[in-house]
Every structure is written in structure tokens, then in C-alpha cells.
Amino acid sequence: MAVHLAPDKLADLETAVALVQPGSMVALGGGLSARLPMALVRGLIRAAIGDLHVVGSAHSIDVDLLAAAGAISVCEESYVGYEQDHGLAPAFRRAAQEGSLEARESCCDTILTQLRAAEMGLSFLPVHGVKGTDIEELHPEYSRVTCPFTGHEYVAVPPLAPDAALIHAPIGDRKGNLHIEQPYVLDERFAVASAMTIATVDRIATTDEVAAAGIVIPHYRVAAVVEAPFGAHPSSCYPGYSYDRAHLAFWVKAARTPEGAQDYLLRHVTGVDEDGYRQLVGADRLEHLTGYRASDQAWMEMFR
Amino acid sequence: MSYRFGLDELFVVELARTVRDAEVVFHGFGSPCATVAMHLAKRTHAPHALLIEGATYAVNPSPAFIAPSSNDHSLKRGSAYSMRFEEAFDMSIRGDMDLMFLSGIQIDAYGNTNVTAVGGMPHPKVKLGGGGGGCNMSATIGRLTLWTTNHRSGRCLVGECDFITDIGHRTPEGTRSELGYPGGGPDALVTELGVFDYPEGRARLRRLFPDVTLAEAKAVTGFEFAVAADLAPIQTPSRHQIDLVRAIDPLGVRRREFRPAELERSFSL
């Protein structure tokens, strides 16, 4: 929760990723098909930074890729998968079933409450639910607390203060001010509760431009900002580009076998840098993803 | 000439019937049938509902189509305001949300659901995606409409969930009132075979789809259930309702919830 006051946080991806220590707790920004910090995820895998404890709400290919790379020891997300469209996350599921990763499943609202406890400097907060579910069994760190006013017994949860929040934004300035569009998901909470935020942006902009669009995460929460065009691909980063449904399907199909997952990692992650990744996906394909804004019809066709 | 429609369309109409007018309605991610149902209700019998759109938290949007991912920005279209994540969750746990749609890979007679792991934890046979916000929200929201499109498999409506992710009417630790939960719990369970309610906190069969028999439903249900005295086929939808389902979901994202054989089922007006 420290503040970061350097006047210029602009960094390259390798330098930014190296701020994450092996074994640390990492909050993944965005969620599901939107604004996943994919360039940072690929950077972590290239740098072989592992033994990570990832936390967040509902996620997909970001966690799945890290799981395929063997980089996660504890997964404390509320959901990992591709919804009804592509179903379960193959690499995450395999690692959880083999026991090479501890699936310490949480709940979106519990994570939110724990981040708030960290933000307020409290040693615990109560949550309304969880009691009576088996989720409680996955978390020996939870406890029970009796309200001194009503006598009601709540599940008490400790603060959650990640070592680093990884966040992707469409624009940001060199100081680290970030603009993102709703849904912000937990990104604002992550940025405050974490020791530092490491950001990628599709484009570095002037402070005036970011301020005019609306600063959602202020510069003093951000330790490094990296310019990574299409850095959320294959998830979306509106207003820039929609998510790449075909690429998600391609990954999910490849990852059905451990060999397929490793082939993907070699070809799309460790064998290339971000320039190489974009070339592999193809300039035409990336351009196509920006075409959603032409009309409702064009947007719908993205998903057919 | 008769007007034909599919099971997926009738299923969505039946889900929409659980929405009342002028209430606050929410569904989670990965819920295409519930998404379409919410918009159908808003455009028919529940025009004053406050609709919170899935994982975008957009208020009363009118999307041109339903996207296959529930936080795609196309689902925000026409909404002047989106809640923050915090506002939506605070609203639900405070008890100011009236209805949430919730599904389960396993569902027991009390409406507890498992979306965490087949075979339980920490050694899952199948690690499922996970519960999102359900294990808090199911405790406090006014009522829940449960649904599954996998009743016929015999693996969904089970005697006991391998893992309880979300709260129904009673868990091994106690009833909702013993646990101190203000929410009303499951009020309806819509499956591809029929519709249950929970008059005594336990599933009771209320309606069957027109092409399903009671014996078929019993054979694939892992718990004993009561049958309503006025058990009847599901009410016939109007042509307008079916037309709206198609207009709201031109990509047919709702169909991805069903096995191919279920999509062969059709009915006529």
C-alpha cells in the first residue's frame, strides 16, 4: 500500500515484470473476457517467475496460461473458466486435479471485503455469507466473530494485501495515471490494497488526455507503466478492441492436452516477445478486433 | 399453419416468468439463458424491473444481441449508468436485490448448489469453474431462481452435493434462519424437464414440459420429491414471447447451454 512517487514510471516489459518476486501474491486485474493483463502474464511466464499466489474475481485465460506454465502454487480466484462458451479452463483444471496447484476458491464478495480490510488497515472484516458452505473449509485463515451489538455470528476474514496488482488499461501517462472503462471490476481496490500496481497500457498518452478521459487509478499507486499495444489480447480492452473469441477457442482446444498447452506456450509466449506475439496473431486480425465500433451488426459478427 | 418453437425458447420464457415487475434483478456470469430471460421479462410483464446486467453491472441496458461472454461491453448498450462492482455486491449482501438467477452442476433437494468440484475438495474428480459471488449473495438476496439444462443426465439433481458452494434452504450446519440468513433462498428451479418450487424449503415438482412424463423426471432425480396436487404442463407461451426471445438473442447464445438432443425438442402453438 506504499505510494510510488518517481516522476517517470515508464518501463519496458522485462523490467516491470522483474518487480514481481517468485512466491509473491499477485492480483490479476480485469475479469472474464475483458482487460486481462495478458502482456504481463506472458512476461511473467517468459521470465519464469513462479510459485505465485494469484487472487481475484472471475478470470479465464490469464490464470489458465499461468497454470499451464506451472507458475501458480495457490489460486484464490472466485472462478476460472470460459463461461458457457468454451467451458472449463483446461490447464487450470488439470493442475487443480493433479494437485500441483492449490485451488483455494474464494467468492467475489469475500475478496472485495478482504481488500477493503487491507485498505482500511483493519485486521478483519465480517462477511454476510460463506457460513454453512464448504468454501469456508478451503480457508483455514477465516474465523468466526460474534457481533457485540446483535450477537449474530459472522464469518470473519483477514485483510488481503497483494504484493503486486497487474492491471491493463487502454491509456495511461508516464507518471502512471490510468484511465479504464467500466466495468472496473476490482481494479481500484487492487490498486489501493496492493504494495504496488504494475500497469500495461495500449498507448502512453499525455496527462491531460488521461485526465480528460478520467483517471481511475492515480499515479502514486503505480510502480511501473509499460506501453504494450493490444496488451490485453486475446481479452478485450474497450474502447480499443473486442475480445478474440476465435483465439480463446484455439487456446482451449490446444490446452486439452498437456502437450498442446506446452506447444502454445512455446509458440505464443516463450518463443516470442510481444512484437512477435502480435505478428503471430496478425495485424489483420488485430485490426479486425477494432472494427466492432462500425455498427451493432459488425459488433455481433465478431462473436458469430 | 402452426407456429413452432424450440425447448431453448420455451425454457427461457419459463425462467422469465419468475421475474416480478418493479424488482431488482441480477444474474451472474456464464448465464446466457438467464440473461435472455431477464431481458424478456423486462420487455413483457416486468417493464419496471431494475435490471443489472451480469458482469458489466450496467443498469437497464438494451443490448442489440447477447454476447457469448457476460462482461463484454456490447451488453452495456443503451445503459446510461453502470454500477461499480462494489455497489452491486453491497446492494446484494445488504438485501436490496430481489432476485438472482443461479445455476449448479449439482443441485440437492434443498437447493444447495455445487459449482466448485465434482468429487469434492481438496481432491476433485472434476475441478469446476467456481462460484463467483454466489456463496455470499445466495445468503442475502430476496429469492433465487435456480436453473439447470442437465437434469436428464441424472448427475445434476443429486441426493447430496459433493461440495456446497451456494446456500439453499438448509445445509448440514442448519437452516437459513439458524444460520441467520435474511434472504429467502431458492424459490424456483427450472430444468429442461420441469419446474420445481420450495414450499417447505424442499423441492416440489410443480410443472412438466409438455413432452415429459412424471416417471421420466423421477428416474433422473437423485432425491425424493413431492408433486404438486395441481401438477400440469408448462403454460403455453405467446407468439410474442417467442419472437422476443429470438430478437433479444439473435446469436442463439442461449442454445449453448443445452445438449444437442434437447435442442431437437420442439413444440407448436
Coordinates of C-alpha atoms in Angstrom, one line a residue:
Chain A
M1 CA 0.0 0.0 0.0
A2 CA 3.1 2.2 -0.3
V3 CA 2.9 5.2 -2.5
H4 CA 5.1 5.4 -5.6
L5 CA 6.4 8.9 -6.3
A6 CA 9.0 8.6 -9.1
P7 CA 8.2 11.2 -11.7
D8 CA 8.5 8.8 -14.6
K9 CA 7.4 5.2 -14.3
L10 CA 7.7 4.3 -18.0
A11 CA 9.5 0.9 -18.2
D12 CA 10.0 -1.9 -20.6
L13 CA 8.0 -5.2 -20.0
E14 CA 11.0 -7.1 -18.7
T15 CA 11.9 -4.5 -16.1
A16 CA 8.3 -4.2 -15.0
V17 CA 7.8 -8.0 -14.7
A18 CA 11.0 -8.3 -12.7
L19 CA 9.3 -6.3 -9.9
V20 CA 7.3 -9.4 -9.1
Q21 CA 9.2 -11.7 -6.8
P22 CA 8.8 -15.5 -7.1
G23 CA 6.4 -16.7 -4.4
S24 CA 4.5 -13.4 -4.2
M25 CA 0.8 -12.7 -4.1
V26 CA -0.4 -11.2 -7.3
A27 CA -3.8 -9.6 -8.0
L28 CA -5.0 -10.0 -11.6
G29 CA -7.0 -7.1 -12.9
G30 CA -9.9 -7.1 -15.3
G31 CA -12.0 -10.3 -15.5
L32 CA -13.5 -12.9 -17.7
S33 CA -13.0 -11.7 -21.3
A34 CA -12.1 -8.1 -20.5
R35 CA -8.9 -6.2 -19.8
L36 CA -6.9 -9.2 -18.6
P37 CA -3.2 -8.2 -18.0
M38 CA -2.1 -10.6 -20.7
A39 CA 1.2 -8.9 -21.7
L40 CA 2.3 -9.0 -18.1
V41 CA 1.1 -12.7 -17.8
R42 CA 3.2 -13.6 -20.8
G43 CA 6.1 -11.6 -19.4
L44 CA 6.0 -13.5 -16.1
I45 CA 6.0 -16.8 -18.0
R46 CA 9.0 -15.7 -20.2
A47 CA 10.9 -14.7 -17.0
A48 CA 9.9 -18.0 -15.3
I49 CA 8.6 -16.1 -12.3
G50 CA 6.6 -18.8 -10.5
D51 CA 5.2 -20.1 -7.2
L52 CA 2.6 -17.3 -7.4
H53 CA -0.4 -16.9 -5.2
V54 CA -3.0 -15.4 -7.6
V55 CA -6.1 -13.6 -6.3
G56 CA -9.1 -12.1 -8.0
S57 CA -12.7 -12.5 -9.0
A58 CA -13.8 -14.3 -12.2
H59 CA -11.0 -14.9 -14.6
S60 CA -10.1 -17.0 -17.6
I61 CA -7.0 -17.3 -19.9
D62 CA -4.7 -15.3 -17.7
V63 CA -4.9 -17.8 -14.9
D64 CA -5.1 -20.7 -17.3
L65 CA -1.9 -19.7 -19.1
L66 CA 0.0 -19.2 -15.8
A67 CA -1.3 -22.6 -14.6
A68 CA -0.1 -24.2 -17.9
A69 CA 3.3 -22.7 -17.3
G70 CA 3.3 -24.2 -13.7
A71 CA 3.7 -20.7 -12.3
I72 CA 0.8 -20.9 -9.7
S73 CA 1.0 -22.5 -6.3
V74 CA -2.2 -21.1 -4.9
C75 CA -5.2 -19.9 -6.9
E76 CA -7.6 -17.8 -4.8
E77 CA -9.9 -16.7 -7.6
S78 CA -13.7 -16.9 -7.5
Y79 CA -13.9 -18.5 -10.9
V80 CA -11.6 -19.7 -13.7
G81 CA -13.1 -20.6 -17.0
Y82 CA -14.7 -19.5 -20.3
E83 CA -18.3 -19.4 -19.2
Q84 CA -20.8 -21.4 -21.3
D85 CA -18.9 -20.5 -24.5
H86 CA -15.7 -22.6 -24.1
G87 CA -16.4 -24.1 -20.7
L88 CA -13.8 -25.2 -18.2
A89 CA -10.3 -23.9 -18.2
P90 CA -8.2 -27.0 -19.3
A91 CA -4.8 -26.2 -17.8
F92 CA -6.2 -24.8 -14.5
R93 CA -8.5 -27.8 -14.2
R94 CA -5.7 -30.3 -14.8
A95 CA -3.3 -28.6 -12.3
A96 CA -6.1 -28.5 -9.7
Q97 CA -7.0 -32.1 -10.2
E98 CA -3.3 -33.3 -10.1
G99 CA -2.8 -31.2 -7.0
S100 CA 0.1 -29.3 -8.5
L101 CA -1.9 -26.1 -7.8
E102 CA -4.0 -25.5 -4.6
A103 CA -7.4 -24.3 -5.7
R104 CA -8.3 -22.1 -2.7
E105 CA -11.5 -21.0 -4.3
S106 CA -12.9 -17.8 -2.9
C107 CA -16.0 -15.6 -3.5
C108 CA -16.0 -12.2 -5.3
D109 CA -17.6 -10.5 -2.3
T110 CA -15.2 -12.1 0.2
I111 CA -12.2 -10.9 -1.9
L112 CA -13.8 -7.4 -2.0
T113 CA -14.3 -7.4 1.8
Q114 CA -10.7 -8.6 2.4
L115 CA -9.3 -5.9 0.1
R116 CA -11.4 -3.3 2.0
A117 CA -10.0 -4.5 5.3
A118 CA -6.5 -4.0 3.9
E119 CA -7.4 -0.6 2.6
M120 CA -8.8 0.5 6.0
G121 CA -5.9 -1.0 7.9
L122 CA -8.2 -3.4 9.8
S123 CA -7.2 -6.8 11.0
F124 CA -10.5 -8.4 9.9
L125 CA -14.0 -7.7 8.5
P126 CA -17.1 -9.9 8.7
V127 CA -18.9 -11.2 5.6
H128 CA -22.6 -11.9 5.2
G129 CA -22.4 -15.3 3.7
V130 CA -19.9 -18.2 3.4
K131 CA -21.1 -19.7 6.8
G132 CA -22.6 -23.2 6.1
T133 CA -20.9 -23.6 2.7
D134 CA -17.9 -25.7 2.0
I135 CA -15.9 -22.7 0.8
E136 CA -15.2 -22.0 4.4
E137 CA -13.4 -25.3 4.7
L138 CA -10.9 -24.3 2.0
H139 CA -9.8 -21.3 4.1
P140 CA -8.3 -22.1 7.5
E141 CA -7.3 -18.4 7.7
Y142 CA -11.0 -17.5 8.1
S143 CA -12.6 -17.4 11.6
R144 CA -15.9 -16.6 13.2
V145 CA -16.8 -13.5 15.1
T146 CA -19.8 -12.5 17.2
C147 CA -21.3 -9.1 16.8
P148 CA -21.1 -7.2 20.1
F149 CA -24.4 -5.4 19.4
T150 CA -26.7 -8.1 17.9
G151 CA -25.0 -11.4 18.9
H152 CA -25.0 -12.5 15.3
E153 CA -22.2 -14.8 14.3
Y154 CA -20.4 -13.9 11.1
V155 CA -17.5 -15.5 9.2
A156 CA -14.5 -13.2 9.8
V157 CA -11.9 -12.7 7.0
P158 CA -8.4 -11.3 7.2
P159 CA -7.1 -8.4 5.1
L160 CA -5.8 -9.3 1.7
A161 CA -2.8 -7.1 0.6
P162 CA -1.3 -8.4 -2.6
D163 CA 2.4 -7.8 -3.3
A164 CA 1.5 -6.6 -6.8
A165 CA -1.6 -5.7 -8.8
L166 CA -1.3 -6.4 -12.5
I167 CA -3.6 -4.1 -14.5
H168 CA -4.1 -3.4 -18.1
A169 CA -5.6 0.0 -19.3
P170 CA -6.3 1.5 -22.7
I171 CA -4.4 4.7 -21.8
G172 CA -2.1 5.9 -19.1
D173 CA 0.6 8.6 -18.8
R174 CA 4.3 8.2 -17.9
K175 CA 3.6 9.0 -14.3
G176 CA 1.3 6.0 -14.0
N177 CA -2.2 7.7 -14.1
L178 CA -4.5 5.2 -15.7
H179 CA -7.9 5.5 -17.4
I180 CA -10.0 2.4 -17.7
E181 CA -13.7 1.9 -18.8
Q182 CA -16.3 0.2 -16.7
P183 CA -16.6 -2.5 -15.5
Y184 CA -13.5 -1.6 -13.4
V185 CA -14.1 -4.9 -11.6
L186 CA -11.8 -5.0 -8.6
D187 CA -9.0 -2.9 -10.1
E188 CA -9.5 0.2 -8.0
R189 CA -9.4 -2.0 -4.8
F190 CA -6.4 -3.9 -6.0
A191 CA -4.5 -0.7 -6.7
V192 CA -5.0 0.6 -3.2
A193 CA -4.7 -2.7 -1.2
S194 CA -1.6 -3.9 -3.0
A195 CA 2.0 -2.9 -2.3
M196 CA 2.3 -1.8 -5.9
T197 CA 0.5 -1.7 -9.2
I198 CA 2.3 -2.8 -12.3
A199 CA 0.5 -1.5 -15.4
T200 CA 0.5 -2.0 -19.1
V201 CA -1.4 0.4 -21.4
D202 CA -2.3 0.1 -25.1
R203 CA -0.9 3.6 -25.5
I204 CA 1.0 6.1 -23.5
A205 CA -0.9 9.4 -23.5
T206 CA -0.4 12.9 -22.1
T207 CA -1.6 13.6 -18.5
D208 CA -4.1 16.0 -20.0
E209 CA -5.6 13.3 -22.2
V210 CA -5.8 10.7 -19.4
A211 CA -7.3 13.3 -17.0
A212 CA -9.9 14.3 -19.7
A213 CA -10.9 10.6 -20.1
G214 CA -11.0 10.2 -16.3
I215 CA -8.2 8.9 -14.0
V216 CA -9.4 5.7 -12.4
I217 CA -6.1 4.7 -10.8
P218 CA -3.9 7.5 -9.7
H219 CA -0.2 7.7 -10.4
Y220 CA 1.0 7.2 -6.8
R221 CA -0.3 3.7 -6.7
V222 CA 1.6 2.7 -9.8
A223 CA 5.3 1.5 -9.7
A224 CA 5.8 0.9 -13.4
V225 CA 3.9 1.5 -16.6
V226 CA 4.6 -0.3 -19.9
E227 CA 3.3 0.6 -23.3
A228 CA 2.0 -2.7 -24.7
P229 CA -0.3 -2.3 -27.7
F230 CA -3.0 -5.0 -27.7
G231 CA -1.6 -6.0 -24.3
A232 CA -4.9 -7.5 -23.2
H233 CA -5.3 -9.7 -26.3
P234 CA -7.0 -12.2 -26.5
S235 CA -9.2 -10.4 -24.0
S236 CA -10.8 -7.1 -24.9
C237 CA -9.7 -3.6 -24.0
Y238 CA -12.5 -1.2 -24.9
P239 CA -12.7 1.3 -26.5
G240 CA -9.8 -0.2 -28.4
Y241 CA -10.7 -3.7 -29.3
S242 CA -13.2 -6.5 -28.6
Y243 CA -12.1 -9.9 -27.3
D244 CA -10.8 -12.5 -29.7
R245 CA -13.3 -15.3 -29.4
A246 CA -11.5 -17.5 -32.1
H247 CA -8.2 -17.2 -30.3
L248 CA -9.7 -18.2 -27.0
A249 CA -11.3 -21.3 -28.7
F250 CA -7.9 -22.0 -30.3
W251 CA -6.2 -22.0 -26.9
V252 CA -8.9 -24.0 -25.1
K253 CA -8.6 -26.7 -27.8
A254 CA -4.8 -26.7 -27.7
A255 CA -4.8 -26.9 -23.9
R256 CA -6.9 -30.0 -23.8
T257 CA -3.7 -32.0 -23.7
P258 CA -0.5 -31.0 -21.7
E259 CA 1.5 -31.2 -24.9
G260 CA -0.9 -28.9 -26.7
A261 CA -0.7 -26.4 -23.9
Q262 CA 3.1 -26.5 -24.0
D263 CA 3.1 -26.1 -27.8
Y264 CA 1.0 -23.0 -27.4
L265 CA 3.3 -21.6 -24.7
L266 CA 6.4 -22.2 -26.8
R267 CA 4.9 -20.7 -29.9
H268 CA 2.9 -17.8 -28.5
V269 CA 4.7 -16.9 -25.2
T270 CA 8.3 -18.1 -24.5
G271 CA 9.3 -18.3 -28.2
V272 CA 8.4 -14.7 -28.9
D273 CA 8.4 -11.2 -27.4
E274 CA 5.3 -9.0 -27.5
D275 CA 6.1 -7.7 -31.0
G276 CA 6.5 -11.3 -32.1
Y277 CA 3.2 -12.2 -30.4
R278 CA 1.3 -9.5 -32.3
Q279 CA 2.9 -10.6 -35.6
L280 CA 1.8 -14.2 -34.9
V281 CA -1.8 -13.1 -34.2
G282 CA -1.6 -11.0 -37.3
A283 CA -2.0 -7.3 -38.0
D284 CA -5.2 -8.0 -40.0
R285 CA -6.7 -10.0 -37.1
L286 CA -5.9 -7.2 -34.6
E287 CA -7.3 -4.6 -36.9
H288 CA -10.4 -6.7 -37.3
L289 CA -11.0 -6.6 -33.5
T290 CA -11.0 -2.8 -33.5
G291 CA -13.9 -2.9 -36.1
Y292 CA -16.6 -3.6 -33.6
R293 CA -17.5 0.0 -33.4
A294 CA -18.7 0.3 -37.0
S295 CA -22.2 -0.9 -36.1
D296 CA -24.2 -3.2 -33.8
Q297 CA -24.1 -5.7 -36.7
A298 CA -20.3 -5.5 -37.0
W299 CA -20.0 -6.0 -33.3
M300 CA -22.3 -9.0 -33.3
E301 CA -20.4 -10.6 -36.2
M302 CA -17.3 -10.6 -34.0
F303 CA -18.9 -13.3 -32.0
R304 CA -20.6 -15.4 -34.7
Chain B
M1 CA -50.2 -23.0 -40.1
S2 CA -48.8 -23.9 -36.7
Y3 CA -46.0 -21.8 -35.1
R4 CA -43.1 -23.9 -33.9
F5 CA -40.6 -23.2 -31.3
G6 CA -37.8 -25.0 -29.5
L7 CA -37.1 -26.1 -26.0
D8 CA -34.5 -23.4 -25.5
E9 CA -37.1 -20.8 -26.3
L10 CA -39.8 -22.2 -24.0
F11 CA -37.1 -22.7 -21.3
V12 CA -36.2 -19.0 -21.4
V13 CA -39.9 -18.0 -21.2
E14 CA -40.3 -20.2 -18.2
L15 CA -37.3 -18.6 -16.5
A16 CA -38.6 -15.1 -17.3
R17 CA -41.9 -15.9 -15.6
T18 CA -40.0 -16.0 -12.2
V19 CA -39.3 -12.2 -12.5
R20 CA -41.8 -9.9 -11.0
D21 CA -42.4 -6.3 -12.0
A22 CA -40.7 -3.5 -10.3
E23 CA -38.0 -5.5 -8.6
V24 CA -34.2 -5.6 -8.7
V25 CA -32.9 -8.5 -10.8
F26 CA -29.4 -9.8 -11.3
H27 CA -27.7 -12.7 -12.9
G28 CA -24.1 -13.8 -12.7
F29 CA -21.6 -14.6 -15.5
G30 CA -21.9 -17.6 -17.7
S31 CA -25.7 -17.5 -17.7
P32 CA -27.0 -16.9 -21.2
C33 CA -30.5 -18.4 -20.6
A34 CA -30.9 -16.2 -17.5
T35 CA -29.6 -13.1 -19.4
V36 CA -32.1 -13.6 -22.2
A37 CA -34.9 -14.3 -19.6
M38 CA -34.2 -11.1 -17.8
H39 CA -34.5 -9.0 -20.9
L40 CA -37.6 -10.9 -22.0
A41 CA -39.3 -10.2 -18.6
K42 CA -38.3 -6.5 -18.8
R43 CA -39.9 -6.2 -22.3
T44 CA -43.1 -8.1 -21.4
H45 CA -44.6 -8.4 -17.9
A46 CA -41.9 -6.6 -15.8
P47 CA -41.2 -3.3 -17.5
H48 CA -40.4 -1.6 -14.3
A49 CA -37.8 -4.1 -13.1
L50 CA -34.3 -2.7 -12.3
L51 CA -32.2 -5.0 -14.4
I52 CA -28.4 -5.3 -13.5
E53 CA -26.6 -6.8 -16.5
G54 CA -24.4 -9.6 -15.4
A55 CA -20.7 -8.9 -15.1
T56 CA -21.0 -5.5 -16.7
Y57 CA -23.2 -4.3 -13.8
A58 CA -24.9 -2.0 -16.4
V59 CA -28.3 -0.8 -15.2
N60 CA -31.3 -1.3 -17.6
P61 CA -29.3 -1.8 -20.9
S62 CA -30.9 -2.8 -24.1
P63 CA -28.2 -4.8 -25.9
A64 CA -28.6 -5.4 -29.7
F65 CA -27.5 -9.0 -29.1
I66 CA -26.4 -11.2 -26.3
A67 CA -22.6 -11.7 -26.4
P68 CA -21.1 -15.1 -25.6
S69 CA -19.1 -13.5 -22.7
S70 CA -21.1 -11.8 -19.9
N71 CA -18.8 -8.8 -19.4
D72 CA -18.5 -7.8 -23.0
H73 CA -19.2 -4.1 -23.4
S74 CA -21.9 -4.8 -26.0
L75 CA -24.1 -5.8 -23.1
K76 CA -23.9 -2.2 -21.7
R77 CA -25.6 -0.7 -24.8
G78 CA -28.3 1.7 -24.0
S79 CA -27.4 1.9 -20.3
A80 CA -26.8 5.4 -19.0
Y81 CA -25.2 4.1 -15.8
S82 CA -23.2 1.1 -14.8
M83 CA -22.8 0.2 -11.1
R84 CA -19.4 -0.3 -9.7
F85 CA -18.6 -3.9 -8.7
E86 CA -18.7 -2.7 -5.1
E87 CA -22.2 -1.1 -5.5
A88 CA -23.7 -4.3 -7.0
F89 CA -22.2 -6.5 -4.3
D90 CA -23.1 -4.2 -1.4
M91 CA -26.6 -4.0 -2.7
S92 CA -26.9 -7.7 -2.8
I93 CA -25.5 -8.5 0.6
R94 CA -27.5 -5.7 2.2
G95 CA -30.6 -7.5 0.9
D96 CA -31.7 -4.8 -1.6
M97 CA -31.6 -7.2 -4.5
D98 CA -34.9 -9.1 -5.0
L99 CA -34.0 -11.9 -7.4
M100 CA -30.9 -13.6 -8.7
F101 CA -30.6 -16.4 -11.2
L102 CA -28.2 -19.2 -10.1
S103 CA -27.2 -22.4 -11.7
G104 CA -25.4 -25.5 -10.4
I105 CA -23.6 -28.5 -11.8
Q106 CA -25.1 -30.4 -8.8
I107 CA -28.3 -29.2 -7.0
D108 CA -29.8 -31.0 -4.0
A109 CA -33.3 -31.1 -2.7
Y110 CA -32.8 -28.0 -0.5
G111 CA -31.4 -26.0 -3.4
N112 CA -27.8 -26.1 -2.3
T113 CA -25.6 -25.9 -5.4
N114 CA -22.1 -27.1 -6.3
V115 CA -20.1 -25.3 -8.9
T116 CA -16.7 -25.9 -7.3
A117 CA -15.8 -29.6 -7.7
V118 CA -17.3 -32.9 -8.6
G119 CA -15.9 -35.3 -6.1
G120 CA -15.4 -32.5 -3.6
M121 CA -12.2 -30.8 -2.4
P122 CA -9.3 -31.0 -1.9
H123 CA -9.1 -33.9 -4.4
P124 CA -11.6 -33.0 -7.1
K125 CA -12.6 -35.6 -9.8
V126 CA -13.5 -32.6 -11.9
K127 CA -12.5 -29.1 -10.8
L128 CA -15.3 -26.9 -12.0
G129 CA -15.0 -23.1 -12.7
G130 CA -16.1 -21.8 -9.3
G131 CA -18.9 -19.9 -7.7
G132 CA -18.2 -16.3 -8.5
G133 CA -20.1 -14.2 -5.9
G134 CA -22.7 -16.9 -5.1
C135 CA -21.6 -18.0 -1.6
N136 CA -22.3 -14.6 -0.1
M137 CA -25.1 -13.4 -2.5
S138 CA -27.2 -16.6 -2.1
A139 CA -27.4 -15.9 1.7
T140 CA -28.9 -12.4 1.4
I141 CA -30.8 -11.9 -1.9
G142 CA -34.6 -11.9 -1.6
R143 CA -35.1 -15.1 -3.6
L144 CA -33.2 -17.2 -6.1
T145 CA -34.3 -18.8 -9.4
L146 CA -32.2 -21.9 -9.9
W147 CA -31.9 -23.5 -13.3
T148 CA -30.1 -26.4 -15.0
T149 CA -30.2 -27.7 -18.5
N150 CA -28.7 -31.0 -17.4
H151 CA -31.4 -32.7 -15.3
R152 CA -31.8 -35.6 -17.7
S153 CA -28.2 -36.7 -17.2
G154 CA -29.1 -38.0 -13.7
R155 CA -26.0 -36.3 -12.4
C156 CA -27.3 -32.8 -11.6
L157 CA -30.2 -33.2 -9.2
V158 CA -28.4 -35.2 -6.6
G159 CA -29.2 -36.6 -3.1
E160 CA -26.1 -34.8 -1.7
C161 CA -23.8 -32.2 -3.3
D162 CA -20.2 -33.2 -3.3
F163 CA -19.4 -29.6 -2.2
I164 CA -21.7 -26.8 -1.2
T165 CA -20.8 -23.6 -3.0
D166 CA -24.0 -21.7 -2.6
I167 CA -26.7 -21.8 0.1
G168 CA -30.1 -23.4 -0.4
H169 CA -32.7 -23.7 2.3
R170 CA -30.6 -25.9 4.6
T171 CA -27.0 -27.1 4.9
P172 CA -25.5 -29.6 7.3
E173 CA -24.9 -26.6 9.6
G174 CA -28.5 -25.6 9.8
T175 CA -31.5 -23.9 8.2
R176 CA -31.3 -20.4 6.7
S177 CA -32.9 -19.0 9.9
E178 CA -30.5 -20.9 12.1
L179 CA -27.6 -19.6 10.0
G180 CA -29.1 -16.1 10.4
Y181 CA -29.5 -15.5 6.7
P182 CA -32.1 -12.9 5.7
G183 CA -32.5 -13.9 2.1
G184 CA -35.4 -16.2 1.1
G185 CA -33.4 -18.8 -0.8
P186 CA -34.4 -20.8 -3.8
D187 CA -38.0 -20.0 -4.9
A188 CA -38.0 -21.9 -8.2
L189 CA -35.9 -24.5 -10.0
V190 CA -36.3 -24.6 -13.8
T191 CA -34.9 -27.7 -15.5
E192 CA -35.2 -28.9 -19.1
L193 CA -37.8 -31.4 -17.8
G194 CA -39.9 -29.3 -15.5
V195 CA -40.3 -26.7 -12.8
F196 CA -39.9 -27.1 -9.0
D197 CA -40.9 -24.8 -6.2
Y198 CA -39.9 -25.0 -2.5
P199 CA -43.0 -24.7 -0.3
E200 CA -41.4 -26.3 2.8
G201 CA -37.8 -25.5 1.9
R202 CA -37.6 -28.7 -0.2
A203 CA -38.1 -29.1 -4.0
R204 CA -41.6 -30.0 -5.1
L205 CA -42.5 -30.6 -8.7
R206 CA -44.9 -28.0 -10.0
R207 CA -44.9 -28.2 -13.8
L208 CA -43.6 -30.5 -16.5
F209 CA -42.6 -29.6 -20.0
P210 CA -45.4 -30.9 -22.4
D211 CA -43.2 -33.8 -23.7
V212 CA -42.0 -35.1 -20.3
T213 CA -43.7 -37.6 -18.0
L214 CA -43.5 -37.7 -14.2
A215 CA -41.9 -41.1 -14.4
E216 CA -39.1 -39.7 -16.6
A217 CA -38.5 -36.9 -14.2
K218 CA -38.4 -39.2 -11.2
A219 CA -36.0 -41.6 -12.9
V220 CA -33.3 -39.0 -13.2
T221 CA -33.7 -37.2 -9.9
G222 CA -31.4 -38.2 -7.1
F223 CA -33.8 -37.2 -4.3
E224 CA -37.4 -37.9 -3.4
F225 CA -39.7 -35.0 -4.2
A226 CA -43.3 -34.1 -3.6
V227 CA -45.6 -33.5 -6.5
A228 CA -48.0 -30.5 -6.5
A229 CA -51.6 -31.6 -6.4
D230 CA -52.2 -29.4 -9.5
L231 CA -49.3 -30.7 -11.4
A232 CA -49.7 -29.5 -15.0
P233 CA -47.8 -29.0 -18.2
I234 CA -45.9 -25.7 -18.5
Q235 CA -48.1 -22.9 -19.7
T236 CA -48.0 -22.3 -23.5
P237 CA -46.1 -19.2 -24.4
S238 CA -47.4 -16.5 -26.6
R239 CA -46.0 -16.0 -30.1
H240 CA -44.9 -12.5 -29.0
Q241 CA -42.7 -14.0 -26.2
I242 CA -41.0 -16.5 -28.6
D243 CA -40.4 -13.7 -31.2
L244 CA -38.9 -11.6 -28.5
V245 CA -36.5 -14.4 -27.3
R246 CA -35.3 -14.6 -30.9
A247 CA -34.9 -10.9 -31.3
I248 CA -33.1 -10.5 -27.9
D249 CA -30.7 -13.3 -28.7
P250 CA -30.1 -13.4 -32.4
L251 CA -26.8 -15.3 -32.0
G252 CA -28.6 -18.1 -30.1
V253 CA -26.1 -17.9 -27.2
R254 CA -28.8 -19.5 -25.0
R255 CA -28.6 -22.7 -27.1
R256 CA -25.0 -23.3 -25.9
E257 CA -26.4 -24.4 -22.5
F258 CA -28.2 -27.4 -24.0
R259 CA -27.1 -30.8 -25.2
P260 CA -27.8 -31.3 -28.9
A261 CA -30.6 -33.8 -28.3
E262 CA -32.5 -31.3 -26.1
L263 CA -32.4 -28.8 -28.9
E264 CA -34.2 -31.2 -31.2
R265 CA -37.3 -30.9 -28.9
S266 CA -39.9 -28.6 -30.4
F267 CA -43.4 -27.5 -29.6
S268 CA -46.1 -25.7 -31.5
L269 CA -48.8 -23.1 -31.0

